Amino acid sequence: MKPVTVMTIFGTRPEAIKMAPLALELSRRENIRALCCVTAQHREMLDSVLEIFHLKPDYDLNIMEPRQTLSTITSKCLLGMDGVLDEARPDLVLVHGDTSTTFAGALSAFYHQIPVGHVEAGLRTYDKWSPFPEEMNRKMVGAIADLHFCPTVTNRDNLARENITKGVFLTGNTVIDALQTTVKRDYTFQEEVLNRLDYQNRRVILVTCHRRENYGQPMTNIMTALRRIADAFPDTELVYPVHLSPVVQEAAHKYLDGHPRIHLIAPLAVDEMHNLMARCHLVMTDSGGLQEEAPALGKPVLVLRRETERPEAVQAGTVKLAGVEEETIFSLASELLTSESAYAAMAHAVNPYGDGRACRRIADAIEWRFGLRQTPPEEFQG
Ligand code: UD1
Ligand code: UDP
C-alpha cells in the first residue's frame, strides 16, 4: 500500500512542544511518510525544542526577524510555503493551535488544495480581540480544516456550535504526551540558579508573561504586582524565564530588575521548564500551555489575563483568572500565600486536558481517514 505523506508545519515554541511528539509518532508509522516543515517564526526558542526532542525538520523557512509584525510573519510564511508544498505535495498538512504560522500554514495548504488537519482544535473565547490575534487565527483555521483534533469535549462542543461536526476527533492535548517524557524525579537543572533554589524552605513562584494583548498597561500592572508580591512575602522566590520578545524583555527588566528574590532568566529549555513547574509552589502566567501543564502537575495557576479558552481547569478549581489589574493580582496571590486552605483547595492534580495518548489517537485517526486502518481511535475520556 502506498504510504500517505503527512506534513507537520509549525513555527513557535508552544507549537513545537505540542507537535514534536506527534511528528515523532507519525514517523514511527509504517503507513505514513512523515515530513516536517518549520517556519521558524521563533528561532532560538524553536531550536531549543527541536534539540530536546531530537527532531530534524525537512524544511526550514527561517522567517523570524526582530520585532516582526503579524503581516510580515503571515506573508513570509505564505511565500515560503509555496515552494515547499509544490515540491513535497503532501496528502495532508497538520497545523497546530492558533499562531500566525498556524493560520498561514493552513491557508497555504488550502491554496494548494491540500487537506488540512488542525491539532488543538475548537478552543474559543468568543472575543475577537482577546487573545489577539489567536482567537481569529483558530477560527479561520477551523473554517479551512478537514480534520479537527479536539483536546476536550468543550472544544468539540464549540466546533459543533459553528456547525463543524465532520472529521472531528476527541483526542486530548498532545502537551500531556510531551510532559510525560520530560518530568523526572531526580532531575538536575542545567540552569544553575534553579539548582541553587531552596525548594523546601522557600516558596518558588514560576512566572511567564508574553501575550500581545498584554503589551503596554496590562504588562505594567502585572510586573508591578509581581514586585509587590516579592516584597510582601520574604519567603518567596520569583523565577521568571523572560520571553525573547523585545517588548517583553523591556517591561520585565524595567520593573523587576535588581530585586534579590526575583530571578529574571533566559527562556528555559522545555525539560527544564517542566521540571521547574513540578517543583514550584505556584504558577502565575498568561501562557496557554502552562495553563494545561500546571494542573497535571498539581500546581495552582493564577492566569494573568481577562479570559481563557481553557475553562476546564478553572472548573476543576486548580486555575483562577486573575485579570490584568495590579490590585486583583496582588490580592489573589496574597490569599494563596497566606491561607493554607485556599492553597490546598487549588493544589490538586487534575488532568482535563489529556492522558498522554493524544498523538497515538491523532495518528490512528489519520490512518483511518486514509483507509489504512479499519477502526477509528477510541475517544479521550476527559
Ligand atoms: C507567538 C504567537 C503566540 C504564542 C507565542 C508563544 C502569533 C501572532 N503569536 O507570539 O500566539 O503564544 O508565540 O511564545 O503567532 N523572538 C526571538 N527569538 C525567538 C522567539 C522570539 O528573538 O526564538 C523575538 C523576536 O524579536 C520576535 C518577537 O520575539 O520578533 C516576537 O515573536 P512573535 O512570534 O512575533 O510573537 P510572540 O509574542 O512570540
Ligand atoms: N516554556 C518553555 N520555556 C520557557 C517558557 C515556556 O519551555 O521559558 C514552555 C511551556 O512549558 C509550554 C510552552 O512553552 O509548554 C508555552 O509556550 P508559551 O507560553 O510561549 O506560548 P503559549 O502556550 O501561551 O502559546
CSV table of C-alpha atoms and ligand atoms in Angstrom, one decimal:
chain,number,residue,atom,x,y,z
A,1,MET,CA,0.0,0.0,0.0
A,2,LYS,CA,1.3,3.5,-0.9
A,3,PRO,CA,2.2,5.4,2.3
A,4,VAL,CA,0.3,8.6,3.0
A,5,THR,CA,2.6,11.7,3.1
A,6,VAL,CA,1.7,13.9,6.2
A,7,MET,CA,3.5,17.2,6.7
A,8,THR,CA,3.5,18.9,10.1
A,9,ILE,CA,4.0,22.7,9.9
A,10,PHE,CA,4.9,24.7,13.0
A,11,GLY,CA,7.0,27.7,13.9
A,12,THR,CA,6.8,28.8,17.6
A,13,ARG,CA,7.9,27.3,20.8
A,14,PRO,CA,4.5,26.1,22.0
A,15,GLU,CA,3.6,24.6,18.7
A,16,ALA,CA,6.9,22.8,18.6
A,17,ILE,CA,6.4,21.3,22.1
A,18,LYS,CA,3.0,20.1,21.2
A,19,MET,CA,3.8,18.9,17.6
A,20,ALA,CA,7.2,17.3,18.2
A,21,PRO,CA,5.7,14.2,19.9
A,22,LEU,CA,3.2,13.9,17.1
A,23,ALA,CA,5.8,14.3,14.4
A,24,LEU,CA,7.8,11.5,16.1
A,25,GLU,CA,4.7,9.3,16.4
A,26,LEU,CA,3.9,9.8,12.7
A,27,SER,CA,7.5,8.9,11.7
A,28,ARG,CA,7.1,5.6,13.6
A,29,ARG,CA,4.1,4.6,11.5
A,30,GLU,CA,4.9,2.3,8.5
A,31,ASN,CA,1.9,3.6,6.5
A,32,ILE,CA,2.9,7.2,6.9
A,33,ARG,CA,5.7,9.2,5.3
A,34,ALA,CA,6.2,12.0,7.8
A,35,LEU,CA,7.6,15.3,6.7
A,36,CYS,CA,8.2,18.3,9.0
A,37,CYS,CA,8.4,22.0,7.9
A,38,VAL,CA,9.2,24.7,10.4
A,39,THR,CA,8.6,28.3,9.6
A,40,ALA,CA,10.9,29.4,12.4
A,41,GLN,CA,8.6,32.2,13.4
A,42,HIS,CA,10.6,31.7,16.6
A,43,ARG,CA,14.3,30.9,16.1
A,44,GLU,CA,16.2,30.2,19.3
A,45,MET,CA,13.0,29.2,21.2
A,46,LEU,CA,12.1,26.7,18.5
A,47,ASP,CA,15.6,25.3,18.0
A,48,SER,CA,15.7,24.5,21.7
A,49,VAL,CA,12.6,22.3,21.4
A,50,LEU,CA,13.8,20.6,18.3
A,51,GLU,CA,17.0,19.7,20.1
A,52,ILE,CA,15.3,18.3,23.2
A,53,PHE,CA,13.1,16.0,21.0
A,54,HIS,CA,15.9,15.2,18.5
A,55,LEU,CA,13.6,16.3,15.7
A,56,LYS,CA,15.2,17.4,12.4
A,57,PRO,CA,12.9,19.3,10.1
A,58,ASP,CA,12.9,18.6,6.4
A,59,TYR,CA,12.2,22.2,5.5
A,60,ASP,CA,13.1,25.4,7.4
A,61,LEU,CA,11.7,28.8,6.2
A,62,ASN,CA,13.8,30.7,8.7
A,63,ILE,CA,11.5,33.7,8.6
A,64,MET,CA,12.0,35.3,12.1
A,65,GLU,CA,13.0,38.9,12.3
A,66,PRO,CA,13.3,41.2,15.4
A,67,ARG,CA,10.0,42.9,16.3
A,68,GLN,CA,8.2,41.1,13.5
A,69,THR,CA,4.7,42.2,12.7
A,70,LEU,CA,1.7,39.9,12.1
A,71,SER,CA,1.8,40.9,8.4
A,72,THR,CA,5.4,40.1,7.9
A,73,ILE,CA,5.1,36.7,9.6
A,74,THR,CA,2.0,35.8,7.6
A,75,SER,CA,3.3,36.9,4.3
A,76,LYS,CA,6.7,35.4,4.7
A,77,CYS,CA,5.1,32.1,5.7
A,78,LEU,CA,2.8,32.1,2.7
A,79,LEU,CA,5.5,32.8,0.2
A,80,GLY,CA,7.9,30.3,1.8
A,81,MET,CA,5.2,27.5,1.9
A,82,ASP,CA,4.5,27.8,-1.8
A,83,GLY,CA,7.8,26.3,-2.8
A,84,VAL,CA,7.7,23.7,0.0
A,85,LEU,CA,4.2,22.4,-0.9
A,86,ASP,CA,4.9,22.5,-4.6
A,87,GLU,CA,7.9,20.3,-4.0
A,88,ALA,CA,6.6,17.9,-1.3
A,89,ARG,CA,3.0,17.6,-2.4
A,90,PRO,CA,1.8,16.1,0.9
A,91,ASP,CA,-1.5,14.3,1.1
A,92,LEU,CA,-2.3,16.1,4.4
A,93,VAL,CA,-0.9,19.1,6.2
A,94,LEU,CA,-1.1,19.3,10.0
A,95,VAL,CA,-1.0,22.7,11.8
A,96,HIS,CA,-1.3,23.4,15.5
A,97,GLY,CA,-3.3,25.8,17.6
A,98,ASP,CA,-3.6,29.5,16.8
A,99,THR,CA,-0.4,31.3,15.9
A,100,SER,CA,0.3,33.2,12.7
A,101,THR,CA,2.3,30.2,11.4
A,102,THR,CA,-0.8,28.1,12.0
A,103,PHE,CA,-3.1,30.3,10.0
A,104,ALA,CA,-0.6,30.9,7.2
A,105,GLY,CA,0.2,27.1,7.1
A,106,ALA,CA,-3.5,26.2,6.8
A,107,LEU,CA,-4.2,29.0,4.2
A,108,SER,CA,-1.2,27.9,2.1
A,109,ALA,CA,-2.3,24.3,2.1
A,110,PHE,CA,-5.8,25.4,1.1
A,111,TYR,CA,-4.3,27.4,-1.8
A,112,HIS,CA,-2.6,24.3,-2.9
A,113,GLN,CA,-5.8,22.2,-2.5
A,114,ILE,CA,-4.2,20.0,0.2
A,115,PRO,CA,-6.4,18.8,3.1
A,116,VAL,CA,-5.6,20.3,6.5
A,117,GLY,CA,-5.7,18.7,9.9
A,118,HIS,CA,-6.0,21.1,12.9
A,119,VAL,CA,-4.4,19.9,16.1
A,120,GLU,CA,-5.7,21.6,19.3
A,121,ALA,CA,-8.9,22.5,17.5
A,122,GLY,CA,-12.0,24.1,19.0
A,123,LEU,CA,-10.6,26.4,21.7
A,124,ARG,CA,-12.6,29.7,21.9
A,125,THR,CA,-13.0,32.8,24.0
A,126,TYR,CA,-15.6,34.3,21.6
A,127,ASP,CA,-13.8,37.6,21.9
A,128,LYS,CA,-12.2,38.6,18.6
A,129,TRP,CA,-9.7,40.8,20.3
A,130,SER,CA,-8.6,38.6,23.1
A,131,PRO,CA,-6.4,36.6,22.8
A,132,PHE,CA,-5.2,38.7,19.8
A,133,PRO,CA,-4.7,37.6,17.1
A,134,GLU,CA,-5.1,33.9,18.2
A,135,GLU,CA,-8.9,33.8,18.5
A,136,MET,CA,-9.4,34.7,14.9
A,137,ASN,CA,-6.4,32.6,13.8
A,138,ARG,CA,-8.0,29.4,15.2
A,139,LYS,CA,-11.5,30.3,13.9
A,140,MET,CA,-10.1,30.8,10.4
A,141,VAL,CA,-8.2,27.6,10.6
A,142,GLY,CA,-11.3,25.8,11.8
A,143,ALA,CA,-13.1,27.0,8.7
A,144,ILE,CA,-10.3,25.7,6.4
A,145,ALA,CA,-9.6,22.4,8.2
A,146,ASP,CA,-10.9,18.9,7.1
A,147,LEU,CA,-9.8,17.1,10.2
A,148,HIS,CA,-10.2,18.6,13.7
A,149,PHE,CA,-8.4,17.1,16.6
A,150,CYS,CA,-10.1,18.5,19.8
A,151,PRO,CA,-8.4,18.1,23.1
A,152,THR,CA,-11.6,18.2,25.2
A,153,VAL,CA,-15.4,17.8,25.0
A,154,THR,CA,-15.8,21.6,25.5
A,155,ASN,CA,-13.6,22.1,22.4
A,156,ARG,CA,-15.7,19.7,20.4
A,157,ASP,CA,-18.9,21.4,21.5
A,158,ASN,CA,-17.5,24.8,20.4
A,159,LEU,CA,-17.0,23.4,16.9
A,160,ALA,CA,-20.5,21.9,16.9
A,161,ARG,CA,-21.9,25.4,17.5
A,162,GLU,CA,-20.1,26.5,14.3
A,163,ASN,CA,-21.7,23.5,12.5
A,164,ILE,CA,-18.3,21.8,12.3
A,165,THR,CA,-19.2,18.1,13.1
A,166,LYS,CA,-17.5,16.2,10.3
A,167,GLY,CA,-13.9,14.9,10.7
A,168,VAL,CA,-13.9,15.8,14.4
A,169,PHE,CA,-11.9,13.6,16.8
A,170,LEU,CA,-11.7,13.9,20.6
A,171,THR,CA,-8.0,13.2,21.4
A,172,GLY,CA,-6.8,15.0,24.4
A,173,ASN,CA,-3.9,17.5,24.2
A,174,THR,CA,-0.5,16.4,22.9
A,175,VAL,CA,1.1,18.6,25.5
A,176,ILE,CA,0.4,15.9,28.1
A,177,ASP,CA,2.2,13.4,25.9
A,178,ALA,CA,5.2,15.8,25.9
A,179,LEU,CA,5.0,16.3,29.7
A,180,GLN,CA,5.2,12.6,30.3
A,181,THR,CA,8.6,12.4,28.6
A,182,THR,CA,10.2,15.4,30.3
A,183,VAL,CA,9.4,15.3,34.1
A,184,LYS,CA,11.9,13.3,36.1
A,185,ARG,CA,12.0,12.7,39.8
A,186,ASP,CA,15.8,13.2,40.2
A,187,TYR,CA,16.2,15.9,37.6
A,188,THR,CA,19.3,18.2,37.8
A,189,PHE,CA,18.9,21.6,36.1
A,190,GLN,CA,21.3,23.0,33.5
A,191,GLU,CA,20.4,26.5,34.7
A,192,GLU,CA,22.4,26.9,37.9
A,193,VAL,CA,20.0,29.4,39.5
A,194,LEU,CA,17.4,26.6,39.6
A,195,ASN,CA,19.8,24.2,41.3
A,196,ARG,CA,20.6,26.8,44.0
A,197,LEU,CA,17.0,27.5,45.0
A,198,ASP,CA,15.8,26.0,48.3
A,199,TYR,CA,12.5,24.4,47.2
A,200,GLN,CA,11.8,23.1,50.8
A,201,ASN,CA,12.0,26.4,52.7
A,202,ARG,CA,11.2,28.9,50.0
A,203,ARG,CA,8.0,29.2,48.0
A,204,VAL,CA,9.0,29.3,44.4
A,205,ILE,CA,6.6,31.2,42.1
A,206,LEU,CA,7.0,30.5,38.4
A,207,VAL,CA,6.1,33.4,36.2
A,208,THR,CA,5.7,33.8,32.5
A,209,CYS,CA,4.1,36.7,30.5
A,210,HIS,CA,4.2,37.4,26.8
A,211,ARG,CA,0.8,37.9,25.2
A,212,ARG,CA,0.3,40.7,22.7
A,213,GLU,CA,-2.9,41.9,24.2
A,214,ASN,CA,-1.0,42.4,27.5
A,215,TYR,CA,1.6,44.7,25.9
A,216,GLY,CA,1.5,48.2,27.5
A,217,GLN,CA,-0.5,49.0,30.6
A,218,PRO,CA,-1.6,45.4,31.4
A,219,MET,CA,2.0,44.3,31.4
A,220,THR,CA,3.0,47.2,33.6
A,221,ASN,CA,0.2,46.3,36.0
A,222,ILE,CA,1.4,42.6,36.1
A,223,MET,CA,5.0,43.5,36.6
A,224,THR,CA,4.2,45.9,39.4
A,225,ALA,CA,2.0,43.3,41.2
A,226,LEU,CA,4.8,40.7,40.9
A,227,ARG,CA,7.3,43.1,42.6
A,228,ARG,CA,4.8,43.8,45.4
A,229,ILE,CA,4.3,40.1,45.9
A,230,ALA,CA,8.1,39.5,46.3
A,231,ASP,CA,8.3,42.4,48.7
A,232,ALA,CA,5.3,41.3,50.8
A,233,PHE,CA,6.3,37.7,51.1
A,234,PRO,CA,10.0,37.3,52.1
A,235,ASP,CA,9.9,33.5,51.8
A,236,THR,CA,9.1,33.7,48.1
A,237,GLU,CA,11.5,33.4,45.1
A,238,LEU,CA,10.0,34.5,41.8
A,239,VAL,CA,11.5,32.7,38.8
A,240,TYR,CA,10.7,34.4,35.5
A,241,PRO,CA,12.2,33.0,32.3
A,242,VAL,CA,11.6,36.0,30.1
A,243,HIS,CA,10.3,35.6,26.5
A,244,LEU,CA,12.8,36.9,23.9
A,245,SER,CA,10.3,39.4,22.5
A,246,PRO,CA,12.0,42.8,22.9
A,247,VAL,CA,8.7,44.3,24.2
A,248,VAL,CA,8.5,41.7,27.0
A,249,GLN,CA,12.2,42.0,27.8
A,250,GLU,CA,11.9,45.8,28.2
A,251,ALA,CA,8.9,45.6,30.5
A,252,ALA,CA,10.3,42.8,32.7
A,253,HIS,CA,13.7,44.4,33.2
A,254,LYS,CA,12.2,47.8,33.7
A,255,TYR,CA,10.0,46.8,36.7
A,256,LEU,CA,11.7,43.7,38.1
A,257,ASP,CA,15.5,44.2,37.8
A,258,GLY,CA,17.6,44.5,41.0
A,259,HIS,CA,15.3,42.5,43.4
A,260,PRO,CA,17.2,39.8,45.3
A,261,ARG,CA,14.4,37.3,45.1
A,262,ILE,CA,13.2,37.9,41.6
A,263,HIS,CA,15.2,35.9,39.1
A,264,LEU,CA,14.9,37.0,35.5
A,265,ILE,CA,16.4,34.3,33.4
A,266,ALA,CA,16.6,33.3,29.8
A,267,PRO,CA,13.8,31.2,28.3
A,268,LEU,CA,14.2,27.7,29.7
A,269,ALA,CA,14.5,24.5,27.6
A,270,VAL,CA,11.3,22.6,27.8
A,271,ASP,CA,12.6,19.8,30.0
A,272,GLU,CA,13.9,22.5,32.5
A,273,MET,CA,10.6,24.3,32.4
A,274,HIS,CA,8.5,21.2,33.1
A,275,ASN,CA,10.8,20.1,36.0
A,276,LEU,CA,10.8,23.5,37.5
A,277,MET,CA,7.0,23.5,37.3
A,278,ALA,CA,6.9,20.2,39.0
A,279,ARG,CA,8.9,21.6,42.0
A,280,CYS,CA,7.4,25.1,42.3
A,281,HIS,CA,4.7,26.3,44.7
A,282,LEU,CA,2.6,28.4,42.4
A,283,VAL,CA,2.4,29.4,38.7
A,284,MET,CA,1.5,32.9,37.5
A,285,THR,CA,1.2,33.2,33.8
A,286,ASP,CA,-0.6,34.4,30.7
A,287,SER,CA,0.6,31.3,28.7
A,288,GLY,CA,-1.8,28.9,27.2
A,289,GLY,CA,0.5,25.9,27.6
A,290,LEU,CA,1.3,26.5,31.2
A,291,GLN,CA,-2.4,26.5,32.0
A,292,GLU,CA,-2.6,22.9,30.7
A,293,GLU,CA,0.7,21.6,32.2
A,294,ALA,CA,0.5,23.0,35.7
A,295,PRO,CA,-2.9,21.3,36.7
A,296,ALA,CA,-1.5,18.0,35.5
A,297,LEU,CA,1.4,18.5,38.0
A,298,GLY,CA,-0.9,19.7,40.8
A,299,LYS,CA,0.2,23.3,40.8
A,300,PRO,CA,-2.2,26.2,41.3
A,301,VAL,CA,-2.3,28.7,38.5
A,302,LEU,CA,-3.2,32.4,38.5
A,303,VAL,CA,-3.9,33.4,34.9
A,304,LEU,CA,-2.8,36.9,34.1
A,305,ARG,CA,-5.5,37.5,31.5
A,306,ARG,CA,-9.1,38.7,31.4
A,307,GLU,CA,-10.4,35.5,29.8
A,308,THR,CA,-9.3,32.0,29.0
A,309,GLU,CA,-10.1,29.5,26.2
A,310,ARG,CA,-9.2,26.7,28.7
A,311,PRO,CA,-12.1,26.7,31.1
A,312,GLU,CA,-11.7,23.0,32.1
A,313,ALA,CA,-9.1,23.6,34.8
A,314,VAL,CA,-10.9,26.7,36.1
A,315,GLN,CA,-14.0,24.4,36.6
A,316,ALA,CA,-11.8,21.8,38.3
A,317,GLY,CA,-10.7,24.5,40.7
A,318,THR,CA,-6.9,24.5,40.0
A,319,VAL,CA,-6.8,27.6,37.9
A,320,LYS,CA,-8.1,31.1,38.6
A,321,LEU,CA,-8.5,34.0,36.3
A,322,ALA,CA,-6.6,36.9,38.0
A,323,GLY,CA,-7.1,39.5,35.2
A,324,VAL,CA,-4.6,42.2,34.5
A,325,GLU,CA,-5.2,44.7,37.3
A,326,GLU,CA,-2.4,45.1,39.8
A,327,GLU,CA,-4.7,45.1,42.9
A,328,THR,CA,-6.6,41.9,42.0
A,329,ILE,CA,-3.5,40.0,41.0
A,330,PHE,CA,-1.8,41.0,44.2
A,331,SER,CA,-4.7,40.1,46.4
A,332,LEU,CA,-5.3,36.7,44.8
A,333,ALA,CA,-1.7,35.8,45.1
A,334,SER,CA,-1.7,37.1,48.7
A,335,GLU,CA,-4.6,34.9,49.6
A,336,LEU,CA,-2.8,31.8,48.2
A,337,LEU,CA,0.3,32.7,50.1
A,338,THR,CA,-1.4,33.3,53.4
A,339,SER,CA,-4.3,30.8,53.6
A,340,GLU,CA,-3.3,27.2,53.7
A,341,SER,CA,-6.9,26.1,52.9
A,342,ALA,CA,-7.1,28.4,49.9
A,343,TYR,CA,-3.9,27.0,48.6
A,344,ALA,CA,-4.9,23.3,49.3
A,345,ALA,CA,-8.2,23.8,47.6
A,346,MET,CA,-6.3,24.6,44.3
A,347,ALA,CA,-3.3,22.3,44.7
A,348,HIS,CA,-4.6,19.0,43.5
A,349,ALA,CA,-3.6,17.3,40.3
A,350,VAL,CA,-6.3,17.1,37.6
A,351,ASN,CA,-5.9,16.1,34.0
A,352,PRO,CA,-8.8,17.5,32.0
A,353,TYR,CA,-6.5,18.1,29.0
A,354,GLY,CA,-5.1,14.7,28.2
A,355,ASP,CA,-3.9,11.3,29.2
A,356,GLY,CA,-0.7,11.1,27.3
A,357,ARG,CA,-2.2,9.2,24.3
A,358,ALA,CA,-3.3,12.1,22.1
A,359,CYS,CA,-0.5,11.6,19.5
A,360,ARG,CA,-1.4,8.0,19.1
A,361,ARG,CA,-5.1,8.9,18.6
A,362,ILE,CA,-4.3,11.5,16.0
A,363,ALA,CA,-2.1,9.2,14.0
A,364,ASP,CA,-4.8,6.4,14.3
A,365,ALA,CA,-7.4,8.9,13.1
A,366,ILE,CA,-5.3,9.9,10.1
A,367,GLU,CA,-4.7,6.2,9.2
A,368,TRP,CA,-8.4,5.5,9.5
A,369,ARG,CA,-9.3,8.5,7.4
A,370,PHE,CA,-7.0,7.4,4.6
A,371,GLY,CA,-8.2,3.8,4.7
A,372,LEU,CA,-5.1,2.4,6.3
A,373,ARG,CA,-6.9,1.2,9.4
A,374,GLN,CA,-10.2,-0.5,10.0
A,375,THR,CA,-11.4,1.4,13.1
A,376,PRO,CA,-11.3,5.0,14.3
A,377,PRO,CA,-9.4,5.7,17.5
A,378,GLU,CA,-11.2,5.4,20.9
A,379,GLU,CA,-12.0,8.8,22.3
A,380,PHE,CA,-10.2,10.6,25.1
A,381,GLN,CA,-12.2,10.2,28.3
A,382,GLY,CA,-11.7,13.7,29.9
B,1,UD1,C1,3.9,34.0,19.2
B,1,UD1,C2,2.4,33.7,18.9
B,1,UD1,C3,1.6,33.5,20.2
B,1,UD1,C4,2.2,32.4,21.1
B,1,UD1,C5,3.7,32.8,21.3
B,1,UD1,C6,4.4,31.7,22.1
B,1,UD1,C7,1.5,34.8,17.0
B,1,UD1,C8,0.8,36.1,16.4
B,1,UD1,N1,1.8,34.8,18.2
B,1,UD1,O1,3.9,35.2,19.9
B,1,UD1,O2,0.3,33.0,19.8
B,1,UD1,O3,1.6,32.4,22.3
B,1,UD1,O4,4.4,32.9,20.0
B,1,UD1,O5,5.6,32.1,22.7
B,1,UD1,O6,1.7,33.9,16.2
B,1,UD1,N2,12.0,36.3,19.4
B,1,UD1,C9,13.3,36.0,19.4
B,1,UD1,N3,13.7,34.7,19.4
B,1,UD1,C10,12.8,33.7,19.5
B,1,UD1,C11,11.4,34.0,19.5
B,1,UD1,C12,11.0,35.3,19.5
B,1,UD1,O7,14.2,36.9,19.3
B,1,UD1,O8,13.2,32.5,19.5
B,1,UD1,C13,11.6,37.7,19.4
B,1,UD1,C14,11.7,38.4,18.0
B,1,UD1,O9,12.1,39.7,18.2
B,1,UD1,C15,10.3,38.3,17.5
B,1,UD1,C16,9.5,38.6,18.8
B,1,UD1,O10,10.2,37.8,19.8
B,1,UD1,O11,10.0,39.3,16.5
B,1,UD1,C17,8.0,38.2,18.8
B,1,UD1,O12,7.8,36.9,18.3
B,1,UD1,P1,6.4,36.5,17.6
B,1,UD1,O13,6.4,35.1,17.2
B,1,UD1,O14,6.1,37.6,16.6
B,1,UD1,O15,5.4,36.8,18.8
B,1,UD1,P2,5.2,36.1,20.2
B,1,UD1,O16,4.8,37.1,21.2
B,1,UD1,O17,6.3,35.2,20.4
B,2,UDP,N1,8.1,27.0,28.0
B,2,UDP,C1,9.4,26.7,28.0
B,2,UDP,N2,10.3,27.5,28.5
B,2,UDP,C2,10.0,28.8,28.9
B,2,UDP,C3,8.6,29.1,28.9
B,2,UDP,C4,7.7,28.2,28.5
B,2,UDP,O1,9.7,25.6,27.6
B,2,UDP,O2,10.9,29.5,29.3
B,2,UDP,C5,7.1,26.1,27.5
B,2,UDP,C6,5.9,25.8,28.5
B,2,UDP,O3,6.2,24.7,29.3
B,2,UDP,C7,4.8,25.4,27.5
B,2,UDP,C8,5.1,26.3,26.3
B,2,UDP,O4,6.5,26.7,26.4
B,2,UDP,O5,4.9,24.1,27.1
B,2,UDP,C9,4.2,27.5,26.3
B,2,UDP,O6,4.7,28.4,25.4
B,2,UDP,P1,4.3,30.0,25.5
B,2,UDP,O7,3.9,30.3,26.9
B,2,UDP,O8,5.4,30.7,24.9
B,2,UDP,O9,3.1,30.1,24.5
B,2,UDP,P2,1.5,29.8,24.7
B,2,UDP,O10,1.3,28.4,25.2
B,2,UDP,O11,1.0,30.9,25.5
B,2,UDP,O12,1.0,29.9,23.3
